[in-house]
Backbone as JSON, one array per atom type, in Angstrom:
{
  "sequence": "MCSTCSSVSLSRRHLLIGSLALAAATALSQNAIALDTHGAPAIAVSPKEAWDRLMLGNQRFLDNTRRNVDFAAARPTLALGQHPFAAILTCADSRVVPELAFDQAPGDLFVPRVAGNFAGDDEIASLEYAVASLNTRLIVVLGHSRCGAVDAALAVARDNADLPGSLPKLIDNIVPAANKALLSGADDVLAEAVNENIRMTVSNLITRSVVIGAAHREGKLAVLGAHYDLASGEVTPVS",
  "N": [[-117.16, -106.12, -10.11], [-117.5, -102.93, -11.78], [-115.26, -101.01, -14.04], [-115.75, -98.37, -13.72], [-116.87, -97.85, -11.11], [-115.04, -99.22, -9.6], [-113.07, -97.42, -9.93], [-114.03, -95.1, -8.79], [-114.56, -95.81, -6.01], [-111.93, -96.31, -5.26], [-110.8, -93.79, -5.35], [-112.41, -92.65, -3.41], [-111.34, -93.96, -1.3], [-108.75, -92.98, -1.12], [-109.36, -90.45, -0.76], [-110.38, -90.36, 1.87], [-108.07, -91.53, 3.35], [-106.23, -89.61, 2.88], [-107.48, -87.43, 4.04], [-107.61, -88.33, 6.8], [-104.73, -88.32, 7.23], [-104.08, -85.8, 6.96], [-105.4, -84.56, 9.17], [-104.07, -85.97, 11.18], [-101.44, -84.71, 10.86], [-102.1, -82.1, 11.52], [-102.74, -82.11, 14.01], [-100.64, -83.07, 15.24], [-98.56, -80.76, 14.44], [-99.88, -78.7, 16.12], [-99.4, -79.86, 18.62], [-96.74, -79.5, 18.39], [-96.54, -76.72, 18.74], [-96.57, -76.32, 21.35], [-98.62, -75.86, 23.29], [-100.07, -74.32, 26.26], [-101.9, -75.18, 29.3], [-103.94, -73.32, 29.37], [-104.33, -72.88, 26.74], [-102.9, -70.92, 25.23], [-99.73, -70.45, 23.4], [-96.9, -71.44, 24.93], [-94.46, -70.04, 24.98], [-95.55, -67.56, 24.46], [-96.05, -66.24, 26.73], [-95.05, -63.77, 28.84], [-92.45, -62.93, 31.24], [-93.51, -61.08, 33.18], [-96.34, -61.46, 32.48], [-96.79, -64.06, 33.39], [-96.16, -63.77, 36.37], [-98.25, -62.26, 36.77], [-100.28, -63.86, 36.31], [-99.98, -65.64, 38.22], [-100.36, -64.06, 40.68], [-103.06, -63.45, 40.16], [-104.33, -66.01, 40.43], [-103.44, -66.36, 43.14], [-105.22, -64.61, 44.37], [-107.73, -65.56, 43.79], [-107.52, -67.99, 45.34], [-107.47, -66.8, 47.75], [-109.74, -65.56, 48.17], [-111.41, -67.86, 48.0], [-112.58, -68.7, 45.63], [-111.65, -70.72, 43.72], [-111.01, -71.96, 40.35], [-113.06, -74.45, 38.67], [-111.55, -77.24, 37.55], [-111.35, -79.5, 34.78], [-109.77, -82.42, 35.53], [-109.53, -84.71, 34.34], [-109.92, -84.54, 31.71], [-107.87, -83.2, 30.82], [-105.85, -84.78, 30.71], [-104.85, -86.37, 28.48], [-103.81, -84.6, 26.73], [-101.81, -83.52, 28.4], [-100.12, -85.65, 28.64], [-98.85, -85.93, 26.49], [-96.51, -83.59, 26.65], [-95.03, -81.2, 28.69], [-95.48, -77.78, 29.6], [-94.76, -75.68, 31.48], [-95.89, -72.26, 32.49], [-94.38, -71.18, 34.59], [-91.96, -71.61, 37.03], [-91.7, -72.94, 40.26], [-89.59, -72.77, 42.88], [-89.72, -74.08, 46.03], [-90.41, -74.59, 49.6], [-90.41, -78.01, 51.06], [-92.31, -78.34, 52.81], [-95.38, -79.66, 54.1], [-97.85, -78.0, 54.06], [-97.38, -76.0, 52.19], [-98.53, -75.61, 49.12], [-98.02, -75.01, 45.85], [-99.65, -75.17, 43.5], [-102.25, -75.16, 44.48], [-102.15, -72.94, 46.23], [-101.77, -70.89, 44.06], [-103.73, -71.32, 42.47], [-103.4, -73.08, 40.08], [-103.57, -75.51, 37.59], [-102.53, -79.03, 36.8], [-99.4, -79.13, 34.93], [-99.22, -76.6, 34.82], [-97.28, -75.33, 36.38], [-93.9, -75.81, 37.39], [-92.27, -77.59, 39.71], [-89.97, -77.5, 41.82], [-88.95, -79.01, 45.0], [-87.68, -78.58, 48.39], [-86.46, -78.91, 51.5], [-86.46, -75.83, 53.04], [-86.17, -74.45, 50.82], [-83.82, -73.72, 49.33], [-81.17, -72.93, 46.83], [-79.65, -75.66, 45.73], [-77.26, -77.68, 44.25], [-78.77, -79.66, 42.79], [-81.15, -78.53, 42.59], [-81.09, -76.21, 41.23], [-80.01, -77.43, 38.91], [-82.53, -78.79, 37.99], [-84.12, -76.45, 37.65], [-82.93, -75.08, 35.41], [-83.38, -76.86, 33.47], [-86.19, -76.34, 33.16], [-86.07, -73.69, 32.06], [-84.3, -74.03, 29.84], [-85.47, -76.15, 28.37], [-88.16, -76.0, 28.61], [-89.15, -73.57, 28.14], [-89.92, -71.88, 30.21], [-90.65, -68.98, 31.44], [-90.47, -67.77, 34.19], [-89.1, -67.8, 37.42], [-89.91, -68.37, 40.63], [-88.9, -68.06, 43.81], [-90.15, -69.27, 46.6], [-90.63, -68.82, 49.93], [-91.61, -69.33, 53.25], [-93.94, -68.67, 56.04], [-92.64, -68.96, 59.39], [-90.89, -71.05, 58.8], [-89.59, -74.44, 59.41], [-87.02, -75.41, 58.57], [-85.49, -73.12, 58.22], [-85.72, -72.1, 60.93], [-84.31, -74.2, 62.19], [-81.64, -73.61, 61.27], [-81.32, -71.09, 62.33], [-80.97, -72.13, 64.99], [-78.53, -73.46, 64.82], [-76.77, -71.48, 63.95], [-76.83, -69.63, 65.99], [-76.95, -71.2, 68.41], [-75.03, -73.35, 68.07], [-76.42, -75.68, 67.57], [-76.94, -79.1, 67.62], [-77.66, -81.15, 65.08], [-79.48, -84.13, 63.84], [-78.65, -87.17, 61.89], [-78.53, -86.52, 58.37], [-79.58, -83.94, 58.45], [-77.54, -81.83, 59.1], [-76.03, -81.37, 56.83], [-77.95, -80.48, 54.76], [-78.83, -78.16, 56.32], [-76.78, -76.55, 56.46], [-76.67, -75.03, 54.2], [-78.43, -73.07, 54.71], [-77.91, -71.65, 56.71], [-75.9, -69.22, 55.94], [-77.8, -67.15, 55.67], [-79.05, -67.34, 57.95], [-77.36, -66.39, 59.7], [-77.07, -63.56, 58.65], [-79.3, -62.54, 59.33], [-79.54, -62.83, 62.08], [-77.54, -60.7, 62.75], [-78.91, -58.48, 61.85], [-80.73, -57.14, 63.63], [-83.45, -57.33, 63.76], [-86.86, -57.53, 65.12], [-88.27, -59.96, 64.77], [-86.68, -62.52, 64.26], [-86.78, -64.81, 63.06], [-88.54, -64.49, 61.04], [-87.17, -62.54, 59.52], [-84.9, -64.0, 58.65], [-86.03, -65.98, 57.08], [-86.77, -64.46, 54.9], [-84.4, -63.41, 54.17], [-83.27, -65.62, 53.34], [-84.58, -66.27, 51.17], [-83.98, -64.02, 49.42], [-81.36, -64.37, 49.04], [-81.34, -66.87, 47.8], [-82.47, -66.32, 45.55], [-80.4, -64.52, 44.45], [-78.32, -66.71, 44.22], [-79.27, -68.32, 42.12], [-79.13, -66.72, 40.17], [-76.65, -65.94, 39.78], [-74.96, -68.54, 40.02], [-75.77, -70.11, 38.05], [-75.04, -70.72, 34.74], [-76.96, -70.91, 32.75], [-79.34, -69.92, 33.69], [-78.68, -67.5, 34.39], [-77.81, -66.35, 32.12], [-80.19, -65.96, 30.48], [-81.72, -64.56, 32.31], [-80.23, -62.16, 32.21], [-80.86, -61.53, 29.48], [-83.29, -60.78, 29.29], [-85.26, -62.62, 28.85], [-86.08, -63.93, 31.1], [-87.4, -63.8, 34.56], [-86.52, -63.75, 37.88], [-87.75, -64.1, 40.93], [-88.56, -63.35, 44.22], [-90.67, -64.56, 46.76], [-93.32, -64.72, 49.31], [-94.92, -66.78, 51.42], [-97.89, -66.96, 53.65], [-98.41, -68.76, 56.01], [-100.84, -68.79, 57.69], [-102.76, -67.29, 56.33], [-102.67, -67.63, 53.8], [-101.75, -65.95, 51.81], [-99.72, -64.44, 49.12], [-96.81, -62.8, 49.1], [-94.46, -60.38, 47.38], [-90.94, -60.64, 47.88], [-88.5, -58.21, 48.19]],
  "CA": [[-117.51, -104.55, -10.17], [-117.03, -102.22, -13.12], [-113.97, -100.22, -13.81], [-115.82, -97.02, -13.25], [-117.13, -98.18, -9.8], [-113.83, -99.43, -8.8], [-112.24, -95.77, -9.74], [-114.66, -94.05, -7.63], [-114.28, -96.5, -4.73], [-110.52, -96.16, -4.83], [-110.66, -92.42, -5.39], [-112.91, -92.07, -2.12], [-110.55, -94.47, -0.23], [-107.63, -92.11, -1.12], [-109.73, -89.3, 0.03], [-110.22, -90.62, 3.35], [-107.0, -91.48, 3.79], [-105.8, -88.17, 2.79], [-108.06, -86.58, 5.36], [-107.08, -88.71, 8.17], [-103.43, -87.97, 7.26], [-104.01, -84.39, 7.29], [-105.78, -84.35, 10.52], [-103.09, -86.24, 12.02], [-100.52, -83.78, 10.68], [-102.39, -80.78, 12.11], [-102.59, -82.57, 15.57], [-98.86, -83.1, 15.41], [-98.38, -79.44, 14.5], [-100.54, -78.2, 17.26], [-98.75, -80.17, 19.9], [-95.45, -79.09, 18.37], [-96.46, -75.34, 19.31], [-96.3, -76.32, 22.96], [-99.68, -75.25, 24.13], [-100.25, -74.67, 27.86], [-103.14, -75.64, 29.57], [-104.95, -72.14, 28.99], [-104.6, -72.64, 25.2], [-101.81, -69.95, 24.5], [-98.34, -70.75, 23.3], [-96.27, -71.28, 26.35], [-93.61, -69.17, 24.61], [-95.97, -66.11, 24.34], [-96.29, -65.95, 28.1], [-93.73, -63.06, 29.36], [-92.24, -62.88, 32.85], [-94.61, -60.26, 33.96], [-97.79, -61.99, 32.33], [-96.77, -65.21, 34.08], [-96.49, -63.37, 37.74], [-99.65, -61.74, 37.08], [-101.26, -64.94, 36.32], [-99.94, -66.19, 39.67], [-100.98, -63.15, 41.68], [-104.65, -63.62, 40.12], [-104.52, -67.26, 41.07], [-103.64, -66.58, 44.53], [-106.44, -63.85, 44.98], [-108.79, -66.57, 43.68], [-107.34, -69.0, 46.62], [-107.61, -66.38, 49.24], [-111.24, -65.53, 48.07], [-112.17, -69.16, 48.02], [-113.3, -68.64, 44.39], [-110.75, -71.37, 42.84], [-111.49, -72.37, 39.33], [-113.25, -75.79, 38.38], [-110.67, -77.86, 36.4], [-111.42, -80.75, 34.62], [-108.41, -82.9, 35.44], [-109.61, -85.89, 33.46], [-110.15, -84.29, 30.22], [-106.62, -82.39, 30.48], [-104.84, -85.64, 30.99], [-104.26, -86.87, 27.38], [-102.94, -83.47, 26.33], [-100.57, -83.45, 29.36], [-99.22, -86.91, 28.51], [-97.94, -85.58, 25.46], [-95.66, -82.92, 27.03], [-95.33, -80.27, 29.64], [-95.45, -76.63, 29.12], [-95.21, -74.66, 32.48], [-95.29, -71.23, 32.31], [-93.65, -70.78, 35.64], [-91.25, -72.56, 37.9], [-91.62, -72.23, 41.68], [-88.79, -73.3, 44.04], [-90.42, -73.92, 47.22], [-89.9, -75.64, 50.65], [-91.06, -79.36, 51.33], [-93.4, -78.21, 53.85], [-96.57, -80.32, 53.52], [-98.81, -76.83, 53.95], [-97.3, -75.36, 51.05], [-99.11, -76.51, 47.84], [-98.11, -74.0, 44.93], [-100.64, -75.33, 42.62], [-103.32, -74.53, 45.24], [-101.95, -71.38, 46.54], [-101.84, -69.95, 42.94], [-104.81, -71.78, 41.52], [-102.99, -73.67, 38.81], [-103.66, -77.04, 36.99], [-101.46, -79.57, 36.55], [-98.91, -78.83, 33.65], [-98.86, -74.86, 34.56], [-96.16, -75.1, 37.18], [-92.83, -76.76, 37.26], [-92.3, -77.2, 41.17], [-88.78, -78.57, 42.68], [-89.08, -78.77, 46.42], [-86.75, -79.19, 49.11], [-86.83, -78.22, 52.92], [-85.83, -74.52, 53.24], [-86.29, -73.75, 49.65], [-82.59, -73.36, 48.91], [-80.85, -73.55, 45.39], [-78.48, -76.63, 45.65], [-76.88, -78.21, 42.86], [-80.06, -80.46, 42.08], [-82.55, -77.84, 42.45], [-80.52, -75.42, 39.93], [-80.34, -78.12, 37.69], [-83.84, -78.69, 37.66], [-84.61, -74.91, 37.13], [-82.27, -74.83, 34.32], [-84.14, -77.65, 32.65], [-87.16, -75.78, 32.95], [-85.74, -72.75, 31.38], [-83.79, -74.33, 28.48], [-85.93, -77.03, 27.61], [-89.65, -76.0, 28.78], [-89.24, -72.43, 27.83], [-90.28, -71.3, 31.32], [-90.1, -67.51, 31.76], [-90.48, -66.95, 35.31], [-88.81, -68.49, 38.73], [-90.18, -67.81, 41.8], [-88.51, -68.71, 45.12], [-91.25, -69.47, 47.49], [-90.44, -69.25, 51.03], [-92.96, -69.34, 53.99], [-93.6, -68.26, 57.37], [-92.39, -70.15, 60.52], [-90.16, -72.3, 58.31], [-88.79, -75.08, 60.41], [-85.62, -75.54, 58.2], [-84.68, -71.88, 58.79], [-85.49, -72.17, 62.24], [-83.11, -75.03, 62.45], [-80.47, -72.99, 60.76], [-80.93, -70.08, 63.58], [-80.54, -72.66, 66.07], [-77.15, -74.03, 64.59], [-75.96, -70.45, 63.69], [-76.84, -69.09, 67.41], [-76.46, -72.1, 69.7], [-74.3, -74.32, 67.7], [-77.31, -76.87, 67.68], [-76.53, -80.64, 66.84], [-78.68, -81.91, 64.4], [-79.07, -85.76, 63.59], [-78.61, -87.58, 60.54], [-78.15, -85.72, 57.08], [-79.65, -82.64, 58.37], [-76.46, -80.83, 59.14], [-75.54, -81.16, 55.56], [-78.85, -79.55, 54.33], [-79.18, -77.07, 56.97], [-75.63, -75.52, 56.19], [-77.11, -74.35, 52.94], [-79.37, -72.03, 55.3], [-76.99, -71.13, 57.93], [-75.57, -67.77, 55.83], [-79.2, -66.09, 55.67], [-79.48, -66.97, 59.43], [-76.39, -65.43, 60.33], [-77.15, -62.31, 58.36], [-80.69, -62.09, 59.91], [-79.02, -62.41, 63.46], [-76.92, -59.36, 62.93], [-79.83, -57.46, 61.29], [-81.5, -56.46, 64.69], [-84.91, -57.42, 63.55], [-87.31, -57.97, 66.1], [-88.59, -61.25, 64.42], [-85.43, -62.81, 63.71], [-87.13, -65.96, 62.19], [-89.23, -63.87, 59.88], [-86.09, -61.96, 58.72], [-84.42, -65.2, 58.38], [-86.77, -66.47, 56.26], [-86.91, -63.5, 53.74], [-83.1, -63.37, 53.79], [-83.05, -66.92, 52.74], [-85.26, -66.02, 49.8], [-83.28, -63.18, 48.63], [-79.83, -65.26, 48.68], [-81.62, -68.19, 46.86], [-82.62, -65.67, 44.21], [-79.22, -64.2, 44.15], [-77.67, -67.75, 43.92], [-79.81, -68.84, 41.12], [-78.68, -65.93, 38.69], [-75.02, -66.06, 39.77], [-74.22, -69.78, 39.92], [-76.42, -70.97, 36.99], [-74.94, -70.06, 33.45], [-78.26, -70.83, 31.9], [-80.36, -69.18, 34.32], [-78.31, -65.89, 34.64], [-77.93, -65.66, 30.67], [-81.69, -65.99, 30.41], [-81.99, -63.23, 33.08], [-79.72, -61.05, 31.42], [-81.34, -61.25, 28.11], [-84.76, -60.33, 29.5], [-86.26, -63.74, 28.78], [-86.55, -64.75, 32.58], [-87.51, -63.13, 35.72], [-86.24, -64.37, 38.79], [-88.44, -63.17, 41.91], [-88.7, -63.91, 45.43], [-92.07, -64.28, 47.49], [-93.37, -65.12, 50.85], [-96.29, -67.6, 51.62], [-98.17, -66.87, 54.86], [-99.32, -70.23, 56.33], [-102.17, -68.64, 58.31], [-103.78, -66.5, 55.42], [-102.63, -68.22, 52.42], [-101.3, -64.91, 50.86], [-98.21, -64.57, 48.76], [-96.34, -61.33, 48.84], [-93.12, -60.39, 46.87], [-89.95, -60.11, 48.93], [-87.53, -57.54, 47.38]],
  "C": [[-116.82, -103.92, -11.41], [-115.81, -101.43, -12.85], [-114.36, -98.9, -13.33], [-116.28, -96.94, -11.72], [-116.1, -98.32, -8.94], [-113.05, -98.24, -8.98], [-112.7, -95.11, -8.75], [-114.35, -94.65, -6.2], [-112.95, -96.19, -4.17], [-110.22, -94.6, -4.58], [-111.13, -91.84, -3.84], [-112.04, -92.68, -0.99], [-109.35, -93.45, -0.06], [-107.82, -90.8, -0.38], [-109.74, -89.13, 1.47], [-109.03, -90.94, 3.66], [-106.01, -90.31, 4.08], [-106.23, -87.29, 3.92], [-107.6, -87.11, 6.42], [-105.63, -88.24, 8.21], [-103.26, -86.55, 7.51], [-104.48, -83.99, 8.63], [-104.84, -84.73, 11.55], [-101.71, -85.28, 12.11], [-100.63, -82.45, 11.51], [-102.29, -81.03, 13.57], [-101.18, -82.55, 15.83], [-98.32, -81.6, 15.43], [-98.76, -78.76, 15.53], [-99.9, -78.65, 18.48], [-97.46, -79.54, 19.75], [-95.37, -77.41, 18.89], [-96.37, -75.1, 20.69], [-97.58, -75.36, 23.68], [-99.7, -75.53, 25.46], [-101.67, -74.94, 28.19], [-104.29, -74.48, 29.55], [-104.88, -71.95, 27.51], [-103.72, -71.8, 24.61], [-100.54, -70.45, 24.29], [-97.71, -70.57, 24.48], [-95.17, -69.98, 26.17], [-94.11, -67.53, 24.61], [-96.16, -65.69, 25.86], [-94.95, -65.16, 28.58], [-93.6, -63.37, 30.72], [-93.35, -62.26, 33.64], [-96.1, -60.73, 33.97], [-97.65, -63.3, 33.31], [-96.76, -64.74, 35.84], [-97.9, -62.85, 37.69], [-100.72, -62.83, 37.09], [-101.04, -65.76, 37.77], [-100.6, -65.53, 40.55], [-102.73, -63.19, 41.28], [-105.15, -64.85, 40.9], [-104.52, -67.19, 42.66], [-104.57, -65.72, 45.31], [-107.57, -64.9, 45.01], [-108.69, -67.43, 45.2], [-107.69, -68.18, 47.9], [-109.36, -65.89, 49.29], [-112.17, -66.83, 48.06], [-112.88, -69.45, 46.65], [-112.26, -69.71, 43.24], [-111.59, -72.03, 41.86], [-111.85, -73.91, 39.34], [-112.4, -76.17, 37.29], [-110.76, -79.16, 36.23], [-110.2, -81.62, 34.42], [-108.36, -84.29, 34.39], [-109.33, -85.7, 32.02], [-108.67, -83.65, 29.81], [-105.5, -83.6, 30.23], [-104.24, -86.26, 29.69], [-103.47, -85.85, 26.78], [-101.63, -83.67, 27.04], [-99.75, -84.66, 29.11], [-98.31, -86.75, 27.42], [-96.57, -84.58, 25.56], [-95.91, -82.07, 28.05], [-94.65, -79.0, 29.11], [-95.57, -75.6, 30.24], [-94.89, -73.56, 32.1], [-94.48, -70.31, 33.55], [-93.04, -71.7, 36.6], [-91.07, -72.04, 39.52], [-90.8, -73.28, 42.54], [-89.01, -72.96, 45.37], [-89.95, -75.06, 48.26], [-90.71, -76.91, 50.71], [-92.29, -79.54, 52.17], [-94.67, -78.83, 53.41], [-97.52, -79.25, 53.38], [-98.56, -75.96, 52.9], [-97.37, -76.11, 49.94], [-99.05, -75.35, 46.73], [-99.32, -74.09, 43.9], [-102.03, -75.0, 43.34], [-103.19, -73.09, 45.63], [-101.98, -70.51, 45.51], [-102.68, -70.5, 41.96], [-104.63, -72.27, 40.28], [-103.28, -74.99, 38.68], [-102.5, -77.62, 36.84], [-100.78, -79.33, 35.14], [-98.77, -77.46, 33.73], [-97.77, -74.51, 35.48], [-95.03, -76.25, 37.41], [-92.19, -76.54, 38.73], [-91.27, -78.25, 41.81], [-89.01, -78.06, 44.06], [-87.87, -79.43, 47.18], [-86.78, -78.38, 50.52], [-85.92, -77.02, 52.84], [-85.64, -73.67, 52.0], [-84.87, -73.05, 49.08], [-82.16, -73.67, 47.28], [-79.41, -74.42, 45.66], [-78.37, -76.71, 44.22], [-78.07, -78.91, 41.95], [-81.03, -79.39, 41.83], [-82.02, -76.79, 41.14], [-80.59, -76.06, 38.65], [-81.82, -78.31, 36.91], [-84.53, -77.5, 37.02], [-83.93, -74.63, 35.63], [-82.92, -75.83, 33.12], [-85.32, -77.13, 32.07], [-87.0, -74.74, 32.27], [-85.14, -73.0, 29.96], [-84.46, -75.33, 27.75], [-87.5, -76.91, 27.44], [-90.09, -74.72, 28.46], [-90.14, -71.59, 29.01], [-89.91, -69.98, 31.67], [-89.91, -66.92, 32.97], [-90.05, -68.11, 36.52], [-89.0, -67.7, 39.62], [-89.91, -68.62, 42.94], [-89.62, -68.42, 46.23], [-90.98, -69.75, 48.85], [-91.82, -69.23, 51.88], [-92.94, -68.91, 55.53], [-93.43, -69.33, 58.15], [-91.84, -71.35, 59.85], [-89.54, -73.08, 59.3], [-87.42, -75.38, 59.88], [-84.9, -74.18, 58.78], [-84.82, -71.8, 59.96], [-84.41, -72.85, 62.73], [-81.71, -74.45, 62.18], [-80.04, -71.77, 61.73], [-80.38, -70.85, 64.56], [-79.09, -72.97, 66.02], [-76.13, -72.63, 64.51], [-75.8, -69.65, 65.37], [-76.37, -69.76, 68.46], [-75.7, -73.18, 69.35], [-75.12, -75.69, 67.75], [-76.71, -78.05, 66.98], [-77.67, -81.21, 66.42], [-78.74, -83.27, 64.0], [-79.1, -86.04, 62.13], [-77.94, -86.84, 59.37], [-78.65, -84.11, 57.39], [-78.76, -81.6, 58.33], [-76.05, -80.38, 57.71], [-76.57, -79.96, 54.74], [-78.93, -78.08, 54.96], [-77.75, -75.83, 56.8], [-75.91, -74.63, 54.83], [-77.86, -72.96, 53.28], [-78.71, -71.05, 56.15], [-76.41, -69.6, 57.32], [-76.58, -66.81, 55.78], [-79.43, -66.2, 57.4], [-78.58, -66.24, 60.02], [-76.53, -64.01, 60.09], [-78.49, -61.79, 59.23], [-80.29, -62.03, 61.51], [-78.28, -61.12, 63.77], [-77.78, -58.32, 62.19], [-80.45, -56.4, 62.44], [-82.94, -56.47, 64.55], [-85.61, -58.0, 64.6], [-87.88, -59.24, 66.09], [-87.6, -61.87, 63.59], [-85.83, -64.12, 62.61], [-87.49, -65.36, 60.92], [-88.12, -63.27, 58.86], [-85.12, -63.11, 58.17], [-84.88, -65.75, 57.09], [-86.78, -65.73, 54.84], [-85.57, -63.34, 53.31], [-82.68, -64.56, 52.97], [-83.47, -66.96, 51.24], [-84.59, -65.36, 48.89], [-81.93, -63.95, 48.3], [-80.2, -66.0, 47.69], [-81.73, -67.41, 45.49], [-81.51, -65.29, 43.53], [-78.24, -65.46, 43.73], [-78.12, -68.04, 42.55], [-79.22, -68.26, 39.82], [-77.22, -65.89, 38.59], [-74.25, -67.32, 39.52], [-74.69, -70.51, 38.54], [-75.96, -70.28, 35.55], [-76.22, -70.1, 32.65], [-79.24, -69.91, 32.51], [-79.76, -67.61, 34.37], [-78.16, -65.5, 33.27], [-79.41, -65.31, 30.36], [-82.12, -64.73, 31.06], [-81.57, -61.81, 32.52], [-80.31, -60.63, 30.17], [-82.79, -60.76, 28.26], [-85.84, -61.3, 29.03], [-86.64, -64.37, 30.0], [-86.63, -63.79, 33.35], [-87.67, -64.1, 36.69], [-86.5, -63.81, 40.22], [-88.48, -64.06, 43.23], [-90.16, -63.52, 45.81], [-92.15, -65.17, 48.59], [-94.77, -65.74, 51.05], [-96.65, -67.6, 53.13], [-99.19, -68.06, 55.25], [-100.63, -70.03, 56.96], [-103.11, -67.83, 57.26], [-103.83, -67.2, 54.22], [-102.27, -66.94, 51.28], [-99.98, -64.99, 50.56], [-97.91, -63.18, 48.48], [-94.73, -61.55, 48.12], [-92.03, -60.11, 47.81], [-88.84, -59.56, 47.84], [-86.07, -57.35, 48.27]]
}
């Protein structure tokens, strides 16, 4: 091959390599921006925007107009990292599925679950990770109607019920809410205990966690309570 042809071939090879390198660098840069599954930077979603997104999703769930999501197409991006716009601390009840109730796709929500949706050490640490490492701007404590764990706490508080296995240690976390509900004079003590447990958990997250408390005081994070109705599927705020 002549020197001129060799030079042109080499230049084309360098151009191709350079183009591939530029494309790779661009892809890495885009991944570093932390895009959520809706194509917007996770850091750009304010607490209010996150709550509004959840409420719009719940309305779609109620209307039975849930979005069609191509899960297979999203997997390669999700494999590179997660950027949930909201964290949902909810009950382990099999009928409560935040991704369905809020019509969100994999990667949108960070969901610690425990029977009775209380904030123990493990739940607090999990949510601290979401706030400190994943830029999550909203935590929702999601309780639900007719919660069995809260009902068990009422049985312990009211009747000194004897629970088997490790249940007493778990239920002890909910007994303070049960005691307050029993003193409230509410007609539906279980419903009041469910809501009081949500309120106490919201307060515990803010006061017991340095990470969550600081982000909340700085206005970077909202911590809200909500109630999921098993019969209707509706989510309503608990203040």
